[in-house]
């Protein structure tokens, strides 16, 4: 069967329509993936590592105090949080949790965002009422992680939670003794 130029020109419109339909299909799939495909935080899966002193307990005097450190060649953050967190550490009335500061989307650094207006304006995320507390945010693609929910990805392109660091209290100091494996970064 021979196709004439006239037949090709009569059907040329199918190409941009198919391209547009494919693009919208992909965007719909991707939006559903980053909105509804976020993994929940499970039980910790720590890999043992050397004990490393992070900070004295006195360096974290109040809730949302932060100490940044490196563990297993990864930048991490230690936070004092208002309640007990799965994979965290409870020491008397104080609760601590530590995470890798490497975003699980594409590996950009994650920082503690204490100002809710900055979180709303810069990251386009407002936590639900009753959960308005500092979050960990990635400035590259605006993913937001909740430290009180064990580093769960709450908003943005990241779908995996931040790896947690195992903590221990030895005397009056906080030590890191293990870390969860870094996930395979997703696009």
PDB file of C-alpha atoms in Angstrom:
ATOM      1  CA  UNK A   1       0.000   0.000   0.000  1.00  0.00           C
ATOM      2  CA  UNK A   2       1.438   3.309  -1.074  1.00  0.00           C
ATOM      3  CA  UNK A   3       0.751   6.422   1.017  1.00  0.00           C
ATOM      4  CA  UNK A   4       0.435   9.672  -0.908  1.00  0.00           C
ATOM      5  CA  UNK A   5       1.475  13.103   0.255  1.00  0.00           C
ATOM      6  CA  UNK A   6      -2.178  14.091   0.391  1.00  0.00           C
ATOM      7  CA  UNK A   7      -2.938  11.239   2.833  1.00  0.00           C
ATOM      8  CA  UNK A   8      -0.011  12.266   5.028  1.00  0.00           C
ATOM      9  CA  UNK A   9      -1.150  15.907   5.066  1.00  0.00           C
ATOM     10  CA  UNK A  10      -4.720  14.876   5.871  1.00  0.00           C
ATOM     11  CA  UNK A  11      -3.498  13.103   8.992  1.00  0.00           C
ATOM     12  CA  UNK A  12      -0.657  15.395  10.126  1.00  0.00           C
ATOM     13  CA  UNK A  13      -2.816  16.726  12.991  1.00  0.00           C
ATOM     14  CA  UNK A  14      -2.555  13.339  14.724  1.00  0.00           C
ATOM     15  CA  UNK A  15       1.101  13.969  15.601  1.00  0.00           C
ATOM     16  CA  UNK A  16       0.666  17.067  17.836  1.00  0.00           C
ATOM     17  CA  UNK A  17      -2.521  15.622  19.341  1.00  0.00           C
ATOM     18  CA  UNK A  18      -0.722  12.389  20.258  1.00  0.00           C
ATOM     19  CA  UNK A  19       2.227  14.376  21.654  1.00  0.00           C
ATOM     20  CA  UNK A  20      -0.049  16.568  23.742  1.00  0.00           C
ATOM     21  CA  UNK A  21      -2.027  13.579  25.046  1.00  0.00           C
ATOM     22  CA  UNK A  22       1.235  11.803  25.935  1.00  0.00           C
ATOM     23  CA  UNK A  23       2.594  14.868  27.750  1.00  0.00           C
ATOM     24  CA  UNK A  24      -0.593  15.312  29.778  1.00  0.00           C
ATOM     25  CA  UNK A  25      -0.650  11.600  30.546  1.00  0.00           C
ATOM     26  CA  UNK A  26       2.920  11.723  31.845  1.00  0.00           C
ATOM     27  CA  UNK A  27       2.239  14.852  33.925  1.00  0.00           C
ATOM     28  CA  UNK A  28      -0.837  13.214  35.459  1.00  0.00           C
ATOM     29  CA  UNK A  29       1.118  10.058  36.315  1.00  0.00           C
ATOM     30  CA  UNK A  30       4.007  12.058  37.823  1.00  0.00           C
ATOM     31  CA  UNK A  31       1.697  14.314  39.861  1.00  0.00           C
ATOM     32  CA  UNK A  32      -0.094  11.259  41.258  1.00  0.00           C
ATOM     33  CA  UNK A  33       3.260   9.632  42.085  1.00  0.00           C
ATOM     34  CA  UNK A  34       4.635  12.592  44.066  1.00  0.00           C
ATOM     35  CA  UNK A  35       1.296  13.345  45.732  1.00  0.00           C
ATOM     36  CA  UNK A  36       0.026   9.882  46.657  1.00  0.00           C
ATOM     37  CA  UNK A  37       3.163   7.724  46.340  1.00  0.00           C
ATOM     38  CA  UNK A  38       4.986   8.884  49.473  1.00  0.00           C
ATOM     39  CA  UNK A  39       6.392   6.017  51.563  1.00  0.00           C
ATOM     40  CA  UNK A  40       5.487   5.897  55.247  1.00  0.00           C
ATOM     41  CA  UNK A  41       8.180   5.630  57.894  1.00  0.00           C
ATOM     42  CA  UNK A  42       8.610   2.108  59.217  1.00  0.00           C
ATOM     43  CA  UNK A  43      10.669   0.571  61.964  1.00  0.00           C
ATOM     44  CA  UNK A  44      14.320   1.680  61.900  1.00  0.00           C
ATOM     45  CA  UNK A  45      16.746  -0.306  59.747  1.00  0.00           C
ATOM     46  CA  UNK A  46      20.013   0.937  61.236  1.00  0.00           C
ATOM     47  CA  UNK A  47      23.390  -0.209  59.971  1.00  0.00           C
ATOM     48  CA  UNK A  48      25.860  -0.322  62.856  1.00  0.00           C
ATOM     49  CA  UNK A  49      28.650   2.206  62.754  1.00  0.00           C
ATOM     50  CA  UNK A  50      31.330   3.554  65.049  1.00  0.00           C
ATOM     51  CA  UNK A  51      30.178   5.438  68.136  1.00  0.00           C
ATOM     52  CA  UNK A  52      30.691   9.141  67.526  1.00  0.00           C
ATOM     53  CA  UNK A  53      30.050  11.940  70.003  1.00  0.00           C
ATOM     54  CA  UNK A  54      27.655  14.480  68.491  1.00  0.00           C
ATOM     55  CA  UNK A  55      26.933  16.948  71.273  1.00  0.00           C
ATOM     56  CA  UNK A  56      26.449  17.430  74.982  1.00  0.00           C
ATOM     57  CA  UNK A  57      22.833  17.241  76.148  1.00  0.00           C
ATOM     58  CA  UNK A  58      23.262  20.829  77.360  1.00  0.00           C
ATOM     59  CA  UNK A  59      23.841  21.946  73.731  1.00  0.00           C
ATOM     60  CA  UNK A  60      20.147  21.214  73.075  1.00  0.00           C
ATOM     61  CA  UNK A  61      18.441  23.154  75.899  1.00  0.00           C
ATOM     62  CA  UNK A  62      14.988  23.594  74.338  1.00  0.00           C
ATOM     63  CA  UNK A  63      12.671  22.061  71.776  1.00  0.00           C
ATOM     64  CA  UNK A  64      13.800  22.564  68.172  1.00  0.00           C
ATOM     65  CA  UNK A  65      17.416  23.125  69.175  1.00  0.00           C
ATOM     66  CA  UNK A  66      19.654  21.788  66.403  1.00  0.00           C
ATOM     67  CA  UNK A  67      23.202  20.486  66.073  1.00  0.00           C
ATOM     68  CA  UNK A  68      24.604  19.662  62.639  1.00  0.00           C
ATOM     69  CA  UNK A  69      27.259  16.942  62.302  1.00  0.00           C
ATOM     70  CA  UNK A  70      28.732  14.402  59.868  1.00  0.00           C
ATOM     71  CA  UNK A  71      28.263  10.663  60.309  1.00  0.00           C
ATOM     72  CA  UNK A  72      29.343   7.986  57.855  1.00  0.00           C
ATOM     73  CA  UNK A  73      30.558  10.823  55.574  1.00  0.00           C
ATOM     74  CA  UNK A  74      27.019  12.225  55.395  1.00  0.00           C
ATOM     75  CA  UNK A  75      25.850  15.593  56.713  1.00  0.00           C
ATOM     76  CA  UNK A  76      23.273  15.033  59.459  1.00  0.00           C
ATOM     77  CA  UNK A  77      21.186  17.013  61.912  1.00  0.00           C
ATOM     78  CA  UNK A  78      20.320  16.294  65.542  1.00  0.00           C
ATOM     79  CA  UNK A  79      17.079  17.848  66.812  1.00  0.00           C
ATOM     80  CA  UNK A  80      15.376  18.096  70.169  1.00  0.00           C
ATOM     81  CA  UNK A  81      11.688  17.528  69.427  1.00  0.00           C
ATOM     82  CA  UNK A  82       8.549  17.914  71.553  1.00  0.00           C
ATOM     83  CA  UNK A  83       7.525  14.241  71.610  1.00  0.00           C
ATOM     84  CA  UNK A  84       8.858  10.728  71.184  1.00  0.00           C
ATOM     85  CA  UNK A  85       9.604   9.713  67.573  1.00  0.00           C
ATOM     86  CA  UNK A  86      10.045   6.216  66.119  1.00  0.00           C
ATOM     87  CA  UNK A  87      13.785   5.705  65.690  1.00  0.00           C
ATOM     88  CA  UNK A  88      14.564   8.609  68.012  1.00  0.00           C
ATOM     89  CA  UNK A  89      15.930   8.777  71.545  1.00  0.00           C
ATOM     90  CA  UNK A  90      14.121   9.608  74.786  1.00  0.00           C
ATOM     91  CA  UNK A  91      16.216  10.859  77.691  1.00  0.00           C
ATOM     92  CA  UNK A  92      14.043  11.715  80.638  1.00  0.00           C
ATOM     93  CA  UNK A  93      11.614  14.413  79.505  1.00  0.00           C
ATOM     94  CA  UNK A  94      13.712  15.272  76.436  1.00  0.00           C
ATOM     95  CA  UNK A  95      13.217  13.670  73.014  1.00  0.00           C
ATOM     96  CA  UNK A  96      15.842  13.634  70.281  1.00  0.00           C
ATOM     97  CA  UNK A  97      15.950  12.529  66.665  1.00  0.00           C
ATOM     98  CA  UNK A  98      18.662  12.699  64.007  1.00  0.00           C
ATOM     99  CA  UNK A  99      18.481  12.477  60.221  1.00  0.00           C
ATOM    100  CA  UNK A 100      20.732  12.529  57.209  1.00  0.00           C
ATOM    101  CA  UNK A 101      20.567  15.989  55.609  1.00  0.00           C
ATOM    102  CA  UNK A 102      20.644  14.519  52.089  1.00  0.00           C
ATOM    103  CA  UNK A 103      17.273  14.851  50.334  1.00  0.00           C
ATOM    104  CA  UNK A 104      15.912  11.534  49.069  1.00  0.00           C
ATOM    105  CA  UNK A 105      14.817  13.107  45.771  1.00  0.00           C
ATOM    106  CA  UNK A 106      18.096  14.157  44.125  1.00  0.00           C
ATOM    107  CA  UNK A 107      20.567  14.511  47.003  1.00  0.00           C
ATOM    108  CA  UNK A 108      20.434  18.243  47.751  1.00  0.00           C
ATOM    109  CA  UNK A 109      21.003  19.480  51.336  1.00  0.00           C
ATOM    110  CA  UNK A 110      18.029  19.674  53.696  1.00  0.00           C
ATOM    111  CA  UNK A 111      17.752  22.428  56.330  1.00  0.00           C
ATOM    112  CA  UNK A 112      15.548  23.054  59.355  1.00  0.00           C
ATOM    113  CA  UNK A 113      12.857  25.640  58.574  1.00  0.00           C
ATOM    114  CA  UNK A 114      11.491  27.109  61.808  1.00  0.00           C
ATOM    115  CA  UNK A 115       9.393  29.957  60.386  1.00  0.00           C
ATOM    116  CA  UNK A 116       5.964  28.777  59.192  1.00  0.00           C
ATOM    117  CA  UNK A 117       5.619  31.765  56.858  1.00  0.00           C
ATOM    118  CA  UNK A 118       8.905  30.915  55.145  1.00  0.00           C
ATOM    119  CA  UNK A 119       7.691  27.335  54.827  1.00  0.00           C
ATOM    120  CA  UNK A 120       4.424  28.546  53.266  1.00  0.00           C
ATOM    121  CA  UNK A 121       5.991  31.150  50.971  1.00  0.00           C
ATOM    122  CA  UNK A 122       9.257  29.509  49.887  1.00  0.00           C
ATOM    123  CA  UNK A 123       8.181  25.841  49.917  1.00  0.00           C
ATOM    124  CA  UNK A 124       4.463  26.305  49.168  1.00  0.00           C
ATOM    125  CA  UNK A 125       3.614  24.047  52.117  1.00  0.00           C
ATOM    126  CA  UNK A 126       1.477  24.724  55.169  1.00  0.00           C
ATOM    127  CA  UNK A 127       1.263  21.888  57.714  1.00  0.00           C
ATOM    128  CA  UNK A 128      -2.229  20.931  58.886  1.00  0.00           C
ATOM    129  CA  UNK A 129      -3.545  22.706  61.983  1.00  0.00           C
ATOM    130  CA  UNK A 130      -2.211  21.111  65.129  1.00  0.00           C
ATOM    131  CA  UNK A 131       1.006  20.092  63.335  1.00  0.00           C
ATOM    132  CA  UNK A 132       2.512  23.553  62.895  1.00  0.00           C
ATOM    133  CA  UNK A 133       6.091  22.985  63.933  1.00  0.00           C
ATOM    134  CA  UNK A 134       9.466  23.307  62.203  1.00  0.00           C
ATOM    135  CA  UNK A 135      10.048  21.072  59.180  1.00  0.00           C
ATOM    136  CA  UNK A 136      13.103  19.988  57.215  1.00  0.00           C
ATOM    137  CA  UNK A 137      13.074  21.531  53.746  1.00  0.00           C
ATOM    138  CA  UNK A 138      15.074  20.976  50.570  1.00  0.00           C
ATOM    139  CA  UNK A 139      15.701  24.205  48.652  1.00  0.00           C
ATOM    140  CA  UNK A 140      16.444  22.498  45.331  1.00  0.00           C
ATOM    141  CA  UNK A 141      13.003  21.099  44.540  1.00  0.00           C
ATOM    142  CA  UNK A 142      11.036  22.203  47.629  1.00  0.00           C
ATOM    143  CA  UNK A 143      10.478  18.851  49.302  1.00  0.00           C
ATOM    144  CA  UNK A 144       9.421  19.032  52.961  1.00  0.00           C
ATOM    145  CA  UNK A 145      10.091  16.360  55.613  1.00  0.00           C
ATOM    146  CA  UNK A 146       8.458  16.156  59.056  1.00  0.00           C
ATOM    147  CA  UNK A 147      10.935  15.384  61.867  1.00  0.00           C
ATOM    148  CA  UNK A 148       8.130  14.490  64.301  1.00  0.00           C
ATOM    149  CA  UNK A 149       6.906  11.827  61.855  1.00  0.00           C
ATOM    150  CA  UNK A 150      10.335  10.227  61.599  1.00  0.00           C
ATOM    151  CA  UNK A 151      11.498  12.241  58.584  1.00  0.00           C
ATOM    152  CA  UNK A 152       8.521  11.319  56.389  1.00  0.00           C
ATOM    153  CA  UNK A 153       8.288  13.196  53.087  1.00  0.00           C
ATOM    154  CA  UNK A 154       5.222  15.428  53.392  1.00  0.00           C
ATOM    155  CA  UNK A 155       5.358  17.607  50.287  1.00  0.00           C
ATOM    156  CA  UNK A 156       7.331  18.013  47.076  1.00  0.00           C
ATOM    157  CA  UNK A 157       9.052  15.617  44.726  1.00  0.00           C
ATOM    158  CA  UNK A 158      10.688  13.422  47.376  1.00  0.00           C
ATOM    159  CA  UNK A 159       8.718  10.242  48.057  1.00  0.00           C
ATOM    160  CA  UNK A 160      11.045   8.513  50.555  1.00  0.00           C
ATOM    161  CA  UNK A 161      11.683   9.518  54.183  1.00  0.00           C
ATOM    162  CA  UNK A 162      15.064  10.824  55.321  1.00  0.00           C
ATOM    163  CA  UNK A 163      17.435   8.159  56.702  1.00  0.00           C
ATOM    164  CA  UNK A 164      17.509   8.232  60.508  1.00  0.00           C
ATOM    165  CA  UNK A 165      20.595   8.106  62.723  1.00  0.00           C
ATOM    166  CA  UNK A 166      20.620   5.820  65.775  1.00  0.00           C
ATOM    167  CA  UNK A 167      21.311   7.800  68.946  1.00  0.00           C
ATOM    168  CA  UNK A 168      22.530   6.849  72.430  1.00  0.00           C
ATOM    169  CA  UNK A 169      23.129   8.849  75.595  1.00  0.00           C
ATOM    170  CA  UNK A 170      26.459   8.152  77.276  1.00  0.00           C
ATOM    171  CA  UNK A 171      26.888  10.175  80.428  1.00  0.00           C
ATOM    172  CA  UNK A 172      25.850  13.712  79.504  1.00  0.00           C
ATOM    173  CA  UNK A 173      26.575  13.370  75.769  1.00  0.00           C
ATOM    174  CA  UNK A 174      24.609  12.207  72.723  1.00  0.00           C
ATOM    175  CA  UNK A 175      26.355   9.700  70.459  1.00  0.00           C
ATOM    176  CA  UNK A 176      25.547   8.422  66.970  1.00  0.00           C
ATOM    177  CA  UNK A 177      26.014   4.640  66.681  1.00  0.00           C
ATOM    178  CA  UNK A 178      24.379   3.747  63.367  1.00  0.00           C
ATOM    179  CA  UNK A 179      22.507   5.105  60.361  1.00  0.00           C
ATOM    180  CA  UNK A 180      19.910   3.825  57.941  1.00  0.00           C
ATOM    181  CA  UNK A 181      21.154   3.088  54.421  1.00  0.00           C
ATOM    182  CA  UNK A 182      20.886   5.903  51.917  1.00  0.00           C
ATOM    183  CA  UNK A 183      18.018   5.205  49.512  1.00  0.00           C
ATOM    184  CA  UNK A 184      18.445   5.066  45.778  1.00  0.00           C
ATOM    185  CA  UNK A 185      17.637   8.588  44.687  1.00  0.00           C
ATOM    186  CA  UNK A 186      14.459   8.957  42.641  1.00  0.00           C
ATOM    187  CA  UNK A 187      13.708  11.475  39.926  1.00  0.00           C
TER     188      UNK A 187
END
